[in-house]
Amino acid sequence: MKMGMKRQLQCFFLLGTVLITFFIICWDARRDRTFYLQTALQTDVTHLKMRQEHRRRIIRELCSANSSLKFTEKLITFDKIPNKALDHLIVDDRHGVIYCFVPKVACTNWKRIMIVLSQNLKAPDGAPYLDPLDIPLKVIHNSTVHKTFNKLWRRFGRYSRPLMHHKLKNYTKFLFVRDPFVRLISAFRDKFVKPDEYFYNMYGSTMLQRYANISKPPDSVQEAFATGIRLSFTHFIKYLLDPQTEKEKPFNEHWQQIYRLCHPCQIDYDFVGKLETLDEDTEHLLNILGLDNYIHFPPGYENRTAVDWERYWFANISVADRRKLYHLYETDFRLFEYDKPEALLHE
């Protein structure tokens, strides 16, 4: 009996020793893993901060008076910018945020975010929208929904500029940019490859007349598509390069240069995001704003225009026109540090 009890005690002791050892090993592994994750997170945050410092520094350097980049709007002051040209600056006074939206650079989802943050727009039940994806698409791009700098001028007149300066000084200002040529391809795909009545009537029919030698284009985009009449990317590029185009009216916002929409030489942006690093930049920005636990950025589209599509889309564009187009968008390429597309320009 004593011998059996002794063996039981030995078994319990051995089992206890094994469990304690296992617990110690697991605890050390968990502690090491926690330390690793904390270190990795700190390294990642440092990397993201350095990325932002670099992007902002490049803009400041190129906007300086003695830099090699020359363009007309570079040295004008903020107060010399026409009020209409400030219509892309959306303001959220509740959180102290200013967003300059650039079409074809995830602006639909960022506008959703701004609507949720401002709580200016009410859902059918009378409550503010809390989920960005609940907001109807037709509402998102309705200009009456968003509070912009241009609307400040309409409301406060000559008192609006001091108010703008106050907000620019105290609010967090951000924008998102994209490779200029890829943005043009995306704009063309969205507005002319698909049947869009507004863009056909405002721009497409004119392009067909001038660059496709169609003296009387169909009256509607549906009729044009039905008869096989399609605007080509070559026609679109010819339109952009034609000096007559902007003599008649400014570029549409979907192909307007980013620096002309957001004025980075006059506005010191606190955050410069890129579509190419959208997920990382969005998470970083929401963290900076203290909103990462409050709001989630909606998922992007799977058929997003890719950089490696450039060669396909520019195949029928002459090298001479490619170089002219680069010159037209060179300021965006350099300010936002996109590589010059040497292969396209020297084929």
Coordinates of C-alpha atoms in Angstrom, one line a residue:
M1 CA 0.0 0.0 0.0
K2 CA 2.8 2.4 1.0
M3 CA 4.7 1.4 -2.2
G4 CA 1.6 2.2 -4.4
M5 CA 1.1 5.6 -2.7
K6 CA 4.8 6.4 -3.2
R7 CA 4.5 5.7 -6.9
Q8 CA 1.4 7.9 -7.1
L9 CA 3.2 10.8 -5.4
Q10 CA 6.2 10.3 -7.8
C11 CA 3.8 10.4 -10.8
F12 CA 2.1 13.5 -9.5
F13 CA 5.4 15.2 -8.9
L14 CA 6.6 14.3 -12.4
L15 CA 3.4 15.5 -13.9
G16 CA 3.6 18.7 -12.0
T17 CA 7.1 19.3 -13.1
V18 CA 6.2 18.7 -16.7
L19 CA 3.2 21.2 -16.5
I20 CA 5.3 23.9 -14.8
T21 CA 8.0 23.5 -17.4
F22 CA 5.4 23.7 -20.2
F23 CA 3.9 26.8 -18.6
I24 CA 7.3 28.4 -18.3
I25 CA 8.1 27.6 -22.0
C26 CA 4.7 29.0 -23.2
W27 CA 5.1 32.1 -21.1
D28 CA 8.5 32.8 -22.5
A29 CA 7.3 32.2 -26.0
R30 CA 4.3 34.5 -25.5
R31 CA 6.6 37.1 -24.0
D32 CA 9.0 36.8 -26.9
R33 CA 6.2 37.0 -29.4
T34 CA 4.7 40.1 -27.7
F35 CA 8.1 41.7 -27.7
Y36 CA 8.6 40.8 -31.4
L37 CA 5.1 42.2 -32.3
Q38 CA 5.7 45.4 -30.4
T39 CA 9.2 45.9 -32.0
A40 CA 7.7 45.1 -35.4
L41 CA 4.9 47.6 -34.9
Q42 CA 7.3 50.3 -33.7
T43 CA 9.5 49.7 -36.7
D44 CA 6.5 49.9 -39.0
V45 CA 5.2 53.1 -37.5
T46 CA 8.7 54.6 -37.8
H47 CA 8.9 53.6 -41.4
L48 CA 5.5 55.2 -42.1
K49 CA 6.5 58.4 -40.4
M50 CA 9.8 58.6 -42.4
R51 CA 7.8 58.0 -45.6
Q52 CA 5.5 60.9 -44.8
E53 CA 8.5 63.2 -43.9
H54 CA 10.2 62.3 -47.2
R55 CA 7.1 62.9 -49.3
R56 CA 6.5 66.3 -47.7
R57 CA 10.1 67.3 -47.9
I58 CA 10.2 66.6 -51.7
I59 CA 7.2 68.9 -52.2
R60 CA 8.7 71.6 -50.1
E61 CA 12.0 71.5 -51.9
L62 CA 10.4 71.5 -55.4
C63 CA 8.1 74.4 -54.4
S64 CA 11.0 76.5 -53.2
A65 CA 11.8 79.5 -55.4
N66 CA 15.2 78.2 -56.5
S67 CA 14.3 74.6 -57.4
S68 CA 14.6 73.2 -60.9
L69 CA 10.8 72.7 -61.2
K70 CA 9.2 75.7 -62.9
F71 CA 5.4 76.1 -63.4
T72 CA 3.1 79.2 -63.5
E73 CA 1.2 78.6 -60.2
K74 CA 4.3 77.8 -58.2
L75 CA 5.1 81.1 -56.5
I76 CA 1.6 82.7 -56.1
T77 CA 0.3 83.1 -52.6
F78 CA -2.7 81.2 -51.3
D79 CA -4.8 84.4 -51.3
K80 CA -4.2 84.7 -55.1
I81 CA -5.9 81.4 -55.7
P82 CA -9.4 82.0 -57.1
N83 CA -12.2 80.8 -54.7
K84 CA -13.5 78.4 -57.4
A85 CA -10.2 76.7 -57.5
L86 CA -10.6 75.8 -53.8
D87 CA -13.7 73.7 -54.4
H88 CA -11.8 70.4 -53.9
L89 CA -10.9 71.2 -50.3
I90 CA -13.5 69.4 -48.1
V91 CA -13.7 70.6 -44.5
D92 CA -14.8 68.6 -41.4
D93 CA -15.0 71.0 -38.5
R94 CA -15.9 68.3 -36.0
H95 CA -12.6 66.6 -36.2
G96 CA -10.5 69.4 -37.6
V97 CA -9.7 67.8 -41.0
I98 CA -9.3 69.1 -44.5
Y99 CA -9.3 66.7 -47.4
C100 CA -8.4 67.7 -51.0
F101 CA -10.1 65.2 -53.2
V102 CA -8.5 64.1 -56.4
P103 CA -10.9 62.2 -58.8
K104 CA -9.7 58.7 -59.7
V105 CA -7.6 58.5 -56.5
A106 CA -10.0 56.6 -54.1
C107 CA -12.0 59.9 -53.7
T108 CA -15.3 58.1 -53.6
N109 CA -14.4 56.2 -50.4
W110 CA -12.7 59.2 -48.8
K111 CA -15.8 61.3 -49.5
R112 CA -17.8 58.6 -47.7
I113 CA -15.4 58.9 -44.8
M114 CA -15.8 62.7 -44.7
I115 CA -19.6 62.4 -44.7
V116 CA -19.5 60.0 -41.8
L117 CA -17.1 62.2 -39.8
S118 CA -18.9 65.5 -40.4
Q119 CA -22.4 64.0 -39.7
N120 CA -23.9 66.6 -42.0
L121 CA -25.9 64.1 -44.0
K122 CA -28.7 62.2 -42.4
A123 CA -29.9 58.7 -43.4
P124 CA -33.6 58.1 -44.2
D125 CA -34.3 57.3 -40.6
G126 CA -33.1 60.8 -39.6
A127 CA -29.8 59.6 -37.9
P128 CA -26.4 60.5 -39.3
Y129 CA -24.7 57.9 -41.4
L130 CA -22.3 55.8 -39.3
D131 CA -21.2 53.2 -42.0
P132 CA -19.5 54.7 -45.1
L133 CA -20.9 51.9 -47.3
D134 CA -24.5 52.8 -46.3
I135 CA -24.2 56.2 -48.2
P136 CA -25.9 56.0 -51.6
L137 CA -23.4 56.5 -54.5
K138 CA -25.5 59.2 -56.1
V139 CA -25.2 61.3 -52.9
I140 CA -21.5 60.9 -52.4
H141 CA -20.5 63.1 -55.4
N142 CA -23.3 65.6 -55.0
S143 CA -21.4 68.8 -54.4
T144 CA -24.1 70.2 -52.1
V145 CA -23.3 67.5 -49.5
H146 CA -19.8 68.6 -48.8
K147 CA -18.5 71.7 -47.0
T148 CA -15.7 73.2 -49.1
F149 CA -13.5 76.2 -49.0
N150 CA -15.4 77.7 -52.0
K151 CA -18.6 77.5 -50.0
L152 CA -16.9 79.4 -47.1
W153 CA -16.4 82.3 -49.6
R154 CA -20.0 82.1 -50.7
R155 CA -21.2 82.3 -47.1
F156 CA -18.7 84.7 -45.5
G157 CA -17.5 86.7 -48.5
R158 CA -14.4 88.9 -47.7
Y159 CA -14.2 87.4 -44.2
S160 CA -13.7 83.9 -45.6
R161 CA -10.0 84.2 -46.3
P162 CA -9.0 84.8 -42.6
L163 CA -11.2 81.8 -41.8
M164 CA -9.5 79.6 -44.4
H165 CA -6.1 80.6 -43.0
H166 CA -7.2 79.7 -39.5
K167 CA -8.4 76.3 -40.6
L168 CA -5.3 75.6 -42.7
K169 CA -3.1 76.4 -39.7
N170 CA -5.0 74.4 -37.1
Y171 CA -6.6 71.5 -39.0
T172 CA -4.9 68.3 -40.3
K173 CA -4.7 68.5 -44.1
F174 CA -4.3 65.5 -46.4
L175 CA -4.6 64.4 -50.0
F176 CA -4.1 61.2 -52.0
V177 CA -2.3 61.1 -55.3
R178 CA -1.6 58.6 -58.1
D179 CA 0.8 58.0 -61.0
P180 CA -0.4 60.7 -63.5
F181 CA -0.5 58.5 -66.6
V182 CA -2.3 55.7 -64.8
R183 CA -4.8 58.2 -63.5
L184 CA -5.5 59.4 -67.1
I185 CA -6.1 55.8 -68.2
S186 CA -8.4 55.2 -65.3
A187 CA -10.4 58.4 -66.2
F188 CA -10.7 57.4 -69.8
R189 CA -11.9 53.8 -68.9
D190 CA -14.4 55.2 -66.4
K191 CA -15.8 58.1 -68.5
F192 CA -15.5 56.9 -72.1
V193 CA -15.1 53.2 -72.4
K194 CA -18.3 52.8 -70.5
P195 CA -21.4 54.6 -71.8
D196 CA -21.6 57.9 -69.8
E197 CA -24.2 60.3 -71.3
Y198 CA -22.9 63.4 -69.5
F199 CA -19.2 62.9 -70.5
Y200 CA -20.2 62.0 -74.1
N201 CA -22.3 65.2 -74.5
M202 CA -19.8 67.5 -72.7
Y203 CA -16.5 66.1 -74.1
G204 CA -16.9 62.9 -76.2
S205 CA -18.8 64.3 -79.1
T206 CA -16.4 67.2 -79.4
M207 CA -13.4 64.8 -79.5
L208 CA -15.1 62.7 -82.2
Q209 CA -15.6 65.7 -84.3
R210 CA -12.1 67.1 -83.9
Y211 CA -9.9 64.0 -83.8
A212 CA -12.0 61.2 -85.4
N213 CA -13.2 63.2 -88.4
I214 CA -16.9 62.5 -87.6
S215 CA -18.6 65.8 -88.6
K216 CA -21.9 64.9 -87.0
P217 CA -21.5 62.4 -84.1
P218 CA -24.6 60.6 -82.8
D219 CA -26.8 62.6 -80.4
S220 CA -26.4 60.2 -77.5
V221 CA -23.8 57.8 -76.2
Q222 CA -26.2 54.9 -76.5
E223 CA -26.7 55.6 -80.2
A224 CA -22.9 56.0 -80.7
F225 CA -22.2 52.7 -79.0
A226 CA -25.0 50.9 -80.9
T227 CA -23.5 52.0 -84.3
G228 CA -20.0 51.1 -83.2
I229 CA -18.7 54.6 -82.8
R230 CA -16.2 54.7 -79.9
L231 CA -13.8 57.3 -78.7
S232 CA -10.3 55.9 -78.6
F233 CA -7.5 56.7 -76.1
T234 CA -5.6 58.3 -78.9
H235 CA -8.5 60.8 -79.4
F236 CA -8.5 61.5 -75.7
I237 CA -4.8 62.3 -75.7
K238 CA -5.1 64.5 -78.7
Y239 CA -7.8 66.4 -76.9
L240 CA -5.5 66.9 -73.8
L241 CA -2.6 68.1 -75.9
D242 CA -4.6 70.5 -78.1
P243 CA -3.9 74.1 -77.0
Q244 CA -7.5 75.0 -78.1
T245 CA -8.9 72.7 -75.3
E246 CA -8.1 74.9 -72.3
K247 CA -8.7 78.1 -74.2
E248 CA -12.3 77.1 -74.4
K249 CA -12.7 75.7 -70.8
P250 CA -10.5 74.3 -68.0
F251 CA -9.7 70.6 -67.9
N252 CA -12.4 68.5 -66.2
E253 CA -11.4 67.5 -62.7
H254 CA -10.9 63.9 -63.7
W255 CA -7.9 64.8 -65.9
Q256 CA -6.9 68.1 -64.3
Q257 CA -3.4 68.1 -62.9
I258 CA -3.3 67.3 -59.2
Y259 CA -1.2 70.4 -58.3
R260 CA -3.9 72.6 -59.9
L261 CA -6.7 70.9 -57.8
C262 CA -4.9 70.8 -54.5
H263 CA -2.2 73.6 -54.6
P264 CA 0.6 71.8 -52.7
C265 CA 2.9 74.8 -53.0
Q266 CA 0.4 77.0 -51.2
I267 CA -0.9 74.5 -48.7
D268 CA 1.4 72.6 -46.4
Y269 CA -0.2 69.2 -46.3
D270 CA 0.3 67.2 -43.2
F271 CA -0.2 63.9 -44.9
V272 CA 0.4 62.8 -48.5
G273 CA -1.1 59.4 -49.3
K274 CA -0.6 57.4 -52.5
L275 CA -3.0 55.0 -54.2
E276 CA -0.1 52.7 -54.7
T277 CA 0.2 52.4 -50.9
L278 CA -3.4 53.0 -50.1
D279 CA -3.9 50.4 -47.4
E280 CA -0.9 51.3 -45.4
D281 CA -1.4 55.0 -45.8
T282 CA -5.1 54.9 -45.0
E283 CA -4.4 52.9 -41.8
H284 CA -1.6 55.3 -40.8
L285 CA -3.7 58.4 -41.5
L286 CA -6.7 57.1 -39.5
N287 CA -4.3 56.3 -36.7
I288 CA -2.9 59.9 -36.8
L289 CA -6.4 61.3 -36.6
G290 CA -7.3 59.0 -33.7
L291 CA -10.1 57.5 -35.8
D292 CA -8.8 54.0 -36.5
N293 CA -11.1 52.4 -33.9
Y294 CA -14.1 54.5 -35.0
I295 CA -14.2 54.1 -38.7
H296 CA -13.0 51.6 -41.3
F297 CA -12.0 52.5 -44.8
P298 CA -14.2 50.7 -47.4
P299 CA -12.6 48.1 -49.6
G300 CA -11.3 49.2 -53.0
Y301 CA -12.3 47.9 -56.5
E302 CA -10.7 44.8 -57.9
N303 CA -10.5 46.1 -61.4
R304 CA -8.3 49.1 -60.5
T305 CA -6.2 50.4 -63.3
A306 CA -2.7 49.0 -62.9
V307 CA 0.7 50.7 -63.7
D308 CA 1.7 47.8 -65.9
W309 CA -1.2 48.5 -68.2
E310 CA 0.6 51.7 -69.5
R311 CA 2.4 50.0 -72.4
Y312 CA -0.9 48.5 -73.7
W313 CA -2.8 51.8 -73.5
F314 CA 0.0 53.9 -75.0
A315 CA 0.8 51.5 -77.8
N316 CA -1.0 53.7 -80.4
I317 CA 0.2 57.0 -79.0
S318 CA 3.2 58.4 -80.9
V319 CA 6.4 58.9 -78.9
A320 CA 6.2 62.6 -79.7
D321 CA 2.8 62.8 -78.1
R322 CA 3.9 60.8 -75.1
R323 CA 6.6 63.3 -74.5
K324 CA 4.2 66.2 -74.8
L325 CA 1.9 64.5 -72.4
Y326 CA 4.7 64.0 -69.9
H327 CA 5.5 67.6 -70.1
L328 CA 1.9 68.5 -69.5
Y329 CA 1.9 66.4 -66.3
E330 CA 5.5 66.7 -65.3
T331 CA 4.8 68.8 -62.3
D332 CA 2.6 66.1 -60.8
F333 CA 5.2 63.4 -61.6
R334 CA 8.0 65.4 -59.8
L335 CA 6.1 66.9 -56.9
F336 CA 4.7 63.5 -55.9
E337 CA 7.9 61.6 -56.8
Y338 CA 6.6 59.3 -59.6
D339 CA 9.3 57.8 -61.8
K340 CA 9.6 59.3 -65.3
P341 CA 8.2 56.7 -67.7
E342 CA 11.5 56.4 -69.6
A343 CA 10.5 53.3 -71.5
L344 CA 7.4 55.0 -72.9
L345 CA 9.2 58.2 -73.8
H346 CA 12.1 56.5 -75.7
E347 CA 10.7 53.6 -77.6

